[in-house]
Amino acid sequence: MKKISKITINEKWCKSCEICVQFCPKKVYDMGRFYPVIARPEDCIACKLCEKLCPDFAITVTSPDKAESNKK
Amino acid sequence: MDYLYYLRKEKMPHIWCDGCGHGIILKSILRVIDKLGWEKDDIAMVSGIGCSSRTPGYVDFNTLHTTHGRAIAFATGLKIVKPNLHVIVVSGDGDATAIGGNHFIHAARRNIDLTVIIYNNYIYGMTGGQASPTTPIGKKASTAPYGNPDAPFDISRLAQAAGAAYVARSTVYHVGKTDRYIEQAFLKKGFSVVEVMTPCPTSYGRRNKEGNGVEMMMFQKKNSVGVERAQKMSEEELQGKIITGVFVDKEQNNYLQRYDEVIDKAKQINQ
Amino acid sequence: MENIPNPNVRMWQGNVACAEGAIAAGCRFFAGYPITPSSEIAEVLALRFPVIGGNFIQMEDEIAAMGAIIGGSLGGAKTMTATSGPGFSLKQENIGFAVMAEVPCVIVNVQRGGPSTGLPTHAAQSDVMQARWGTHGDHPIIVLCPSSVRETYDLTIRAFNLAEKYRMPVILLSDEIIGHLTEKIEIPEPSTIEIIDRKKPTDTPENYLPYKMDDSDIPAMANFGEGYRYHVTGLAHDETGFPTNDPKKIRAQMLRLNRKIQRFRNDIVEVETFNTDDMDVLVISFGSTARSAKRAVINAREKGVKAGLLRLKTIWPFPDKEIEALYKPVRKIVVAEMNLGQIAHEVEWATRREKPVVRVNKIDGEPITPNEIFEAIIS
Ligand SMILES: Cc1ncc(C[n+]2csc(CCOP(=O)(O)OP(=O)(O)O)c2C)c(N)n1
Ligand code: SF4
Ligand code: SF4
Ligand code: SF4
């Protein structure tokens, strides 16, 4: 099975600007009613662009290898 | 990296509007600090007044929120007294080049070892969208309802002409570049300036029909031109483009090094 | 007997005494912008600081100089700037910051004639009210006025001590006459000079509150870069130093800010009396004019008029209690000052206009002579 990155969105801090939705090169997100929805996590390449561009410190992306090791 | 380690979490979420680029610049600053391994105790962040100048309130460093335009003056005194502190100034285009313009050019001339990060959004964001010294001719502002009659400053060129040791410009969309330039600026032992173009959808974008944060960043993505390529382009081709890149990167003695020489001379004479 | 030269005797100008007083007080950072008649202070420190481990910097304007000394003080140094009227106007913005953020520093204003460029090379005492209320908002301030070269030395040291003790900017309000007057003086042995340093935090960094409300009313101050990471702002803030809109917290801090001075005013206010025990006429003066006033009092006594002098060394907070203790028995009060009655107005207030207050004023750059005050005493 393909390892997938762990993406979390802090809805308390998210201001719904959609920057993550529009700039993710793999179109991982869809915009939900208020917050982005992680619609296609399996497509994520862990480039972290969304994390870097989120002005509100609301996204954390943990790449698959780290996500795995964190489980232990 | 863990951004939260550097944030005053209890002050979050920050006051910036949705789609405002200021938070993206702050993230770049924190990533570089993290990469360089600087201790929080060894960093001072100084600002003036404006949305951008609210940055220090959110970071767990020695932080100083001064008067409008004066951050560089306060930072100069602090750096002289505590030369081992990494002193970072964050400022808006209005803060740095209108009311603080004099301090900005003189700090560059003096080559005092500070890094100034300018959040350039072409407007006075905090006070509701009045024209700033970087508002382009013809653009609308609350104090330029028929279009701005004033010509804008090119902040990076201004810093270059005034003698800064390091000058670069990026946009919030180009995070990789922004990180690289900020890192180079932090490592420069002299006056270094990084100008980051950032959207203010609330006070500029809407009024000028440039859309929200996403659309304004799309504009940055499509309309930025590297400084080398820009050199081969005509004035007309460059209309409306954002020229990014490193404008200056030079070695020259900074103010404190020159003051050390003054001390040596004074001691010889007064022996 | 052999003539042993006294090592503590100096032939100094007032401005030099100010610079040397600053050094004696422990000042090691000066930022300034040249302006007559204060420039000698900067020039002396530019010469002396590199040799004694201090830093001098000439900034691009007075606004910057004021900002720089606040930054320097937050870094832990005792800092000073010096200027005159036009520059003093420019410093007001950041003087307000130093008051609000409670940053100790010393501002010297060697007064010249105003308004505007006014009389660059002539004395005045017309910045009395500007020193009190030059920056906006309700705020406390301490202002000291020297009348001699030696006193310039002493009051400069005192200005630093009060700044450090009460965590606030202190203004030394000199004037062109005192600044440029040269006198032979004897300075005190350095070991006998009282030096006060700011109160350092004893709490751990986690528990440190830079604007703590406690019984002392004066919070401990941590230097930047020494392990206490805190926030300093000119916005209204709470104990933590962060901005707040909570009226209760704002009120508490603002009242404490002003209480610092009300509560300790007896420690701050200094006056000198001369022949006041049996007087009929009370003369009140300060700064250079007090010298003429003293001569006038002596001359009046010779003519059989019982005059006495109250010389104000502190003008803000205003020495109202000291005046109150003296004025009841007198026939009239003479206030001599090189302005149009800025102190006289305060005197009338302090004495509830129970006695006639005769004003001796001059605003043309010429000093007030002993005779002019004498005439007012005997008339
Ligand atoms: C002496 C003074 N004049 C005016 C103001 C009002 N003021 C506050 S912020 C600001 C402009 C800020 O614009 P900029 O520096 O571009 O920052 P931004 O808010 O866009 O990030 C002004 C004019 C002030 N606080 N102090
Ligand atoms: S890490 Fe990259 S690919 Fe993954 S969601 Fe974020 S932007 Fe998209
Ligand atoms: S970029 Fe951040 S703030 Fe904007 S929608 Fe995405 S998660 Fe929310
Ligand atoms: S007004 Fe503009 S600059 Fe200020 S927070 Fe909002 S978007 Fe950002």
PDB file of N, CA, C and O in Angstrom, chain B residues 53-90:
ATOM      1  N   SER B  53       3.738  45.540  11.064  1.00  0.00           N
ATOM      2  CA  SER B  53       4.492  45.802  12.287  1.00  0.00           C
ATOM      3  C   SER B  53       3.903  45.102  13.502  1.00  0.00           C
ATOM      4  O   SER B  53       4.472  45.157  14.588  1.00  0.00           O
ATOM      5  N   ARG B  54       2.769  44.415  13.320  1.00  0.00           N
ATOM      6  CA  ARG B  54       2.234  43.615  14.417  1.00  0.00           C
ATOM      7  C   ARG B  54       2.975  42.287  14.564  1.00  0.00           C
ATOM      8  O   ARG B  54       2.773  41.542  15.519  1.00  0.00           O
ATOM      9  N   THR B  55       3.824  41.955  13.599  1.00  0.00           N
ATOM     10  CA  THR B  55       4.531  40.669  13.616  1.00  0.00           C
ATOM     11  C   THR B  55       5.211  40.356  14.961  1.00  0.00           C
ATOM     12  O   THR B  55       5.046  39.253  15.481  1.00  0.00           O
ATOM     13  N   PRO B  56       5.983  41.284  15.529  1.00  0.00           N
ATOM     14  CA  PRO B  56       6.720  40.924  16.747  1.00  0.00           C
ATOM     15  C   PRO B  56       5.836  40.410  17.882  1.00  0.00           C
ATOM     16  O   PRO B  56       6.284  39.605  18.693  1.00  0.00           O
ATOM     17  N   GLY B  57       4.594  40.849  17.924  1.00  0.00           N
ATOM     18  CA  GLY B  57       3.705  40.411  18.990  1.00  0.00           C
ATOM     19  C   GLY B  57       3.456  38.907  18.998  1.00  0.00           C
ATOM     20  O   GLY B  57       3.094  38.335  20.016  1.00  0.00           O
ATOM     21  N   TYR B  58       3.696  38.259  17.858  1.00  0.00           N
ATOM     22  CA  TYR B  58       3.375  36.838  17.748  1.00  0.00           C
ATOM     23  C   TYR B  58       4.571  35.914  17.935  1.00  0.00           C
ATOM     24  O   TYR B  58       4.414  34.703  17.947  1.00  0.00           O
ATOM     25  N   VAL B  59       5.758  36.480  18.029  1.00  0.00           N
ATOM     26  CA  VAL B  59       6.932  35.607  18.068  1.00  0.00           C
ATOM     27  C   VAL B  59       7.625  35.670  19.426  1.00  0.00           C
ATOM     28  O   VAL B  59       7.688  36.713  20.058  1.00  0.00           O
ATOM     29  N   ASP B  60       8.137  34.531  19.831  1.00  0.00           N
ATOM     30  CA  ASP B  60       8.702  34.386  21.174  1.00  0.00           C
ATOM     31  C   ASP B  60      10.182  34.805  21.206  1.00  0.00           C
ATOM     32  O   ASP B  60      11.056  34.009  21.545  1.00  0.00           O
ATOM     33  N   PHE B  61      10.437  36.041  20.827  1.00  0.00           N
ATOM     34  CA  PHE B  61      11.795  36.584  20.893  1.00  0.00           C
ATOM     35  C   PHE B  61      11.771  37.799  21.819  1.00  0.00           C
ATOM     36  O   PHE B  61      10.772  38.051  22.485  1.00  0.00           O
ATOM     37  N   ASN B  62      12.861  38.553  21.853  1.00  0.00           N
ATOM     38  CA  ASN B  62      12.831  39.856  22.498  1.00  0.00           C
ATOM     39  C   ASN B  62      12.152  40.775  21.485  1.00  0.00           C
ATOM     40  O   ASN B  62      12.692  41.007  20.405  1.00  0.00           O
ATOM     41  N   THR B  63      10.978  41.278  21.808  1.00  0.00           N
ATOM     42  CA  THR B  63      10.229  41.974  20.765  1.00  0.00           C
ATOM     43  C   THR B  63       9.880  43.405  21.150  1.00  0.00           C
ATOM     44  O   THR B  63       9.538  43.690  22.290  1.00  0.00           O
ATOM     45  N   LEU B  64       9.994  44.279  20.159  1.00  0.00           N
ATOM     46  CA  LEU B  64       9.851  45.713  20.409  1.00  0.00           C
ATOM     47  C   LEU B  64       9.010  46.339  19.300  1.00  0.00           C
ATOM     48  O   LEU B  64       9.401  46.343  18.131  1.00  0.00           O
ATOM     49  N   HIS B  65       7.867  46.829  19.701  1.00  0.00           N
ATOM     50  CA  HIS B  65       6.890  47.416  18.779  1.00  0.00           C
ATOM     51  C   HIS B  65       6.949  48.919  19.013  1.00  0.00           C
ATOM     52  O   HIS B  65       6.422  49.411  19.999  1.00  0.00           O
ATOM     53  N   THR B  66       7.626  49.646  18.138  1.00  0.00           N
ATOM     54  CA  THR B  66       7.949  51.045  18.432  1.00  0.00           C
ATOM     55  C   THR B  66       6.903  51.993  17.841  1.00  0.00           C
ATOM     56  O   THR B  66       5.750  51.636  17.705  1.00  0.00           O
ATOM     57  N   THR B  67       7.334  53.183  17.484  1.00  0.00           N
ATOM     58  CA  THR B  67       6.444  54.181  16.887  1.00  0.00           C
ATOM     59  C   THR B  67       6.525  54.079  15.355  1.00  0.00           C
ATOM     60  O   THR B  67       7.462  53.500  14.807  1.00  0.00           O
ATOM     61  N   HIS B  68       5.557  54.680  14.684  1.00  0.00           N
ATOM     62  CA  HIS B  68       5.419  54.547  13.232  1.00  0.00           C
ATOM     63  C   HIS B  68       6.669  55.066  12.502  1.00  0.00           C
ATOM     64  O   HIS B  68       7.003  56.244  12.598  1.00  0.00           O
ATOM     65  N   GLY B  69       7.338  54.168  11.814  1.00  0.00           N
ATOM     66  CA  GLY B  69       8.495  54.551  11.003  1.00  0.00           C
ATOM     67  C   GLY B  69       9.828  54.521  11.710  1.00  0.00           C
ATOM     68  O   GLY B  69      10.874  54.646  11.080  1.00  0.00           O
ATOM     69  N   ARG B  70       9.815  54.348  13.021  1.00  0.00           N
ATOM     70  CA  ARG B  70      11.051  54.546  13.807  1.00  0.00           C
ATOM     71  C   ARG B  70      11.776  53.266  14.173  1.00  0.00           C
ATOM     72  O   ARG B  70      12.781  53.321  14.900  1.00  0.00           O
ATOM     73  N   ALA B  71      11.288  52.139  13.730  1.00  0.00           N
ATOM     74  CA  ALA B  71      11.865  50.871  14.185  1.00  0.00           C
ATOM     75  C   ALA B  71      13.376  50.816  13.963  1.00  0.00           C
ATOM     76  O   ALA B  71      14.119  50.367  14.838  1.00  0.00           O
ATOM     77  N   ILE B  72      13.831  51.277  12.820  1.00  0.00           N
ATOM     78  CA  ILE B  72      15.260  51.163  12.508  1.00  0.00           C
ATOM     79  C   ILE B  72      16.089  51.987  13.487  1.00  0.00           C
ATOM     80  O   ILE B  72      17.181  51.587  13.890  1.00  0.00           O
ATOM     81  N   ALA B  73      15.556  53.132  13.904  1.00  0.00           N
ATOM     82  CA  ALA B  73      16.288  53.965  14.870  1.00  0.00           C
ATOM     83  C   ALA B  73      16.421  53.233  16.212  1.00  0.00           C
ATOM     84  O   ALA B  73      17.513  53.162  16.790  1.00  0.00           O
ATOM     85  N   PHE B  74      15.348  52.658  16.693  1.00  0.00           N
ATOM     86  CA  PHE B  74      15.392  51.899  17.956  1.00  0.00           C
ATOM     87  C   PHE B  74      16.343  50.707  17.802  1.00  0.00           C
ATOM     88  O   PHE B  74      17.148  50.416  18.689  1.00  0.00           O
ATOM     89  N   ALA B  75      16.227  50.041  16.659  1.00  0.00           N
ATOM     90  CA  ALA B  75      17.036  48.842  16.422  1.00  0.00           C
ATOM     91  C   ALA B  75      18.521  49.194  16.384  1.00  0.00           C
ATOM     92  O   ALA B  75      19.365  48.419  16.842  1.00  0.00           O
ATOM     93  N   THR B  76      18.826  50.369  15.857  1.00  0.00           N
ATOM     94  CA  THR B  76      20.224  50.811  15.785  1.00  0.00           C
ATOM     95  C   THR B  76      20.807  50.941  17.187  1.00  0.00           C
ATOM     96  O   THR B  76      21.906  50.446  17.474  1.00  0.00           O
ATOM     97  N   GLY B  77      20.056  51.582  18.077  1.00  0.00           N
ATOM     98  CA  GLY B  77      20.530  51.725  19.461  1.00  0.00           C
ATOM     99  C   GLY B  77      20.699  50.384  20.145  1.00  0.00           C
ATOM    100  O   GLY B  77      21.690  50.133  20.830  1.00  0.00           O
ATOM    101  N   LEU B  78      19.734  49.497  19.907  1.00  0.00           N
ATOM    102  CA  LEU B  78      19.795  48.176  20.539  1.00  0.00           C
ATOM    103  C   LEU B  78      20.997  47.381  20.030  1.00  0.00           C
ATOM    104  O   LEU B  78      21.724  46.757  20.808  1.00  0.00           O
ATOM    105  N   LYS B  79      21.215  47.431  18.724  1.00  0.00           N
ATOM    106  CA  LYS B  79      22.322  46.666  18.128  1.00  0.00           C
ATOM    107  C   LYS B  79      23.671  47.162  18.629  1.00  0.00           C
ATOM    108  O   LYS B  79      24.581  46.369  18.895  1.00  0.00           O
ATOM    109  N   ILE B  80      23.789  48.487  18.776  1.00  0.00           N
ATOM    110  CA  ILE B  80      25.062  49.041  19.244  1.00  0.00           C
ATOM    111  C   ILE B  80      25.345  48.592  20.676  1.00  0.00           C
ATOM    112  O   ILE B  80      26.467  48.215  21.019  1.00  0.00           O
ATOM    113  N   VAL B  81      24.306  48.599  21.492  1.00  0.00           N
ATOM    114  CA  VAL B  81      24.500  48.221  22.899  1.00  0.00           C
ATOM    115  C   VAL B  81      24.630  46.707  23.061  1.00  0.00           C
ATOM    116  O   VAL B  81      25.370  46.218  23.905  1.00  0.00           O
ATOM    117  N   LYS B  82      23.910  45.968  22.241  1.00  0.00           N
ATOM    118  CA  LYS B  82      23.957  44.497  22.335  1.00  0.00           C
ATOM    119  C   LYS B  82      24.336  43.918  20.973  1.00  0.00           C
ATOM    120  O   LYS B  82      23.492  43.354  20.255  1.00  0.00           O
ATOM    121  N   PRO B  83      25.612  44.036  20.594  1.00  0.00           N
ATOM    122  CA  PRO B  83      26.012  43.630  19.237  1.00  0.00           C
ATOM    123  C   PRO B  83      25.828  42.143  18.955  1.00  0.00           C
ATOM    124  O   PRO B  83      25.762  41.748  17.796  1.00  0.00           O
ATOM    125  N   ASN B  84      25.724  41.332  19.999  1.00  0.00           N
ATOM    126  CA  ASN B  84      25.567  39.900  19.737  1.00  0.00           C
ATOM    127  C   ASN B  84      24.128  39.479  19.447  1.00  0.00           C
ATOM    128  O   ASN B  84      23.884  38.346  19.049  1.00  0.00           O
ATOM    129  N   LEU B  85      23.200  40.381  19.635  1.00  0.00           N
ATOM    130  CA  LEU B  85      21.809  40.064  19.299  1.00  0.00           C
ATOM    131  C   LEU B  85      21.642  40.063  17.780  1.00  0.00           C
ATOM    132  O   LEU B  85      22.218  40.901  17.095  1.00  0.00           O
ATOM    133  N   HIS B  86      20.840  39.135  17.275  1.00  0.00           N
ATOM    134  CA  HIS B  86      20.419  39.214  15.875  1.00  0.00           C
ATOM    135  C   HIS B  86      19.238  40.171  15.853  1.00  0.00           C
ATOM    136  O   HIS B  86      18.181  39.842  16.390  1.00  0.00           O
ATOM    137  N   VAL B  87      19.415  41.324  15.275  1.00  0.00           N
ATOM    138  CA  VAL B  87      18.330  42.303  15.299  1.00  0.00           C
ATOM    139  C   VAL B  87      17.632  42.334  13.934  1.00  0.00           C
ATOM    140  O   VAL B  87      18.243  42.640  12.913  1.00  0.00           O
ATOM    141  N   ILE B  88      16.365  41.969  13.955  1.00  0.00           N
ATOM    142  CA  ILE B  88      15.558  41.908  12.737  1.00  0.00           C
ATOM    143  C   ILE B  88      14.491  42.993  12.822  1.00  0.00           C
ATOM    144  O   ILE B  88      13.773  43.078  13.818  1.00  0.00           O
ATOM    145  N   VAL B  89      14.407  43.804  11.780  1.00  0.00           N
ATOM    146  CA  VAL B  89      13.355  44.813  11.728  1.00  0.00           C
ATOM    147  C   VAL B  89      12.315  44.353  10.712  1.00  0.00           C
ATOM    148  O   VAL B  89      12.666  43.943   9.607  1.00  0.00           O
ATOM    149  N   VAL B  90      11.049  44.402  11.085  1.00  0.00           N
ATOM    150  CA  VAL B  90       9.992  44.140  10.106  1.00  0.00           C
ATOM    151  C   VAL B  90       9.180  45.417   9.942  1.00  0.00           C
ATOM    152  O   VAL B  90       8.917  46.121  10.904  1.00  0.00           O
TER     153      VAL B  90
END
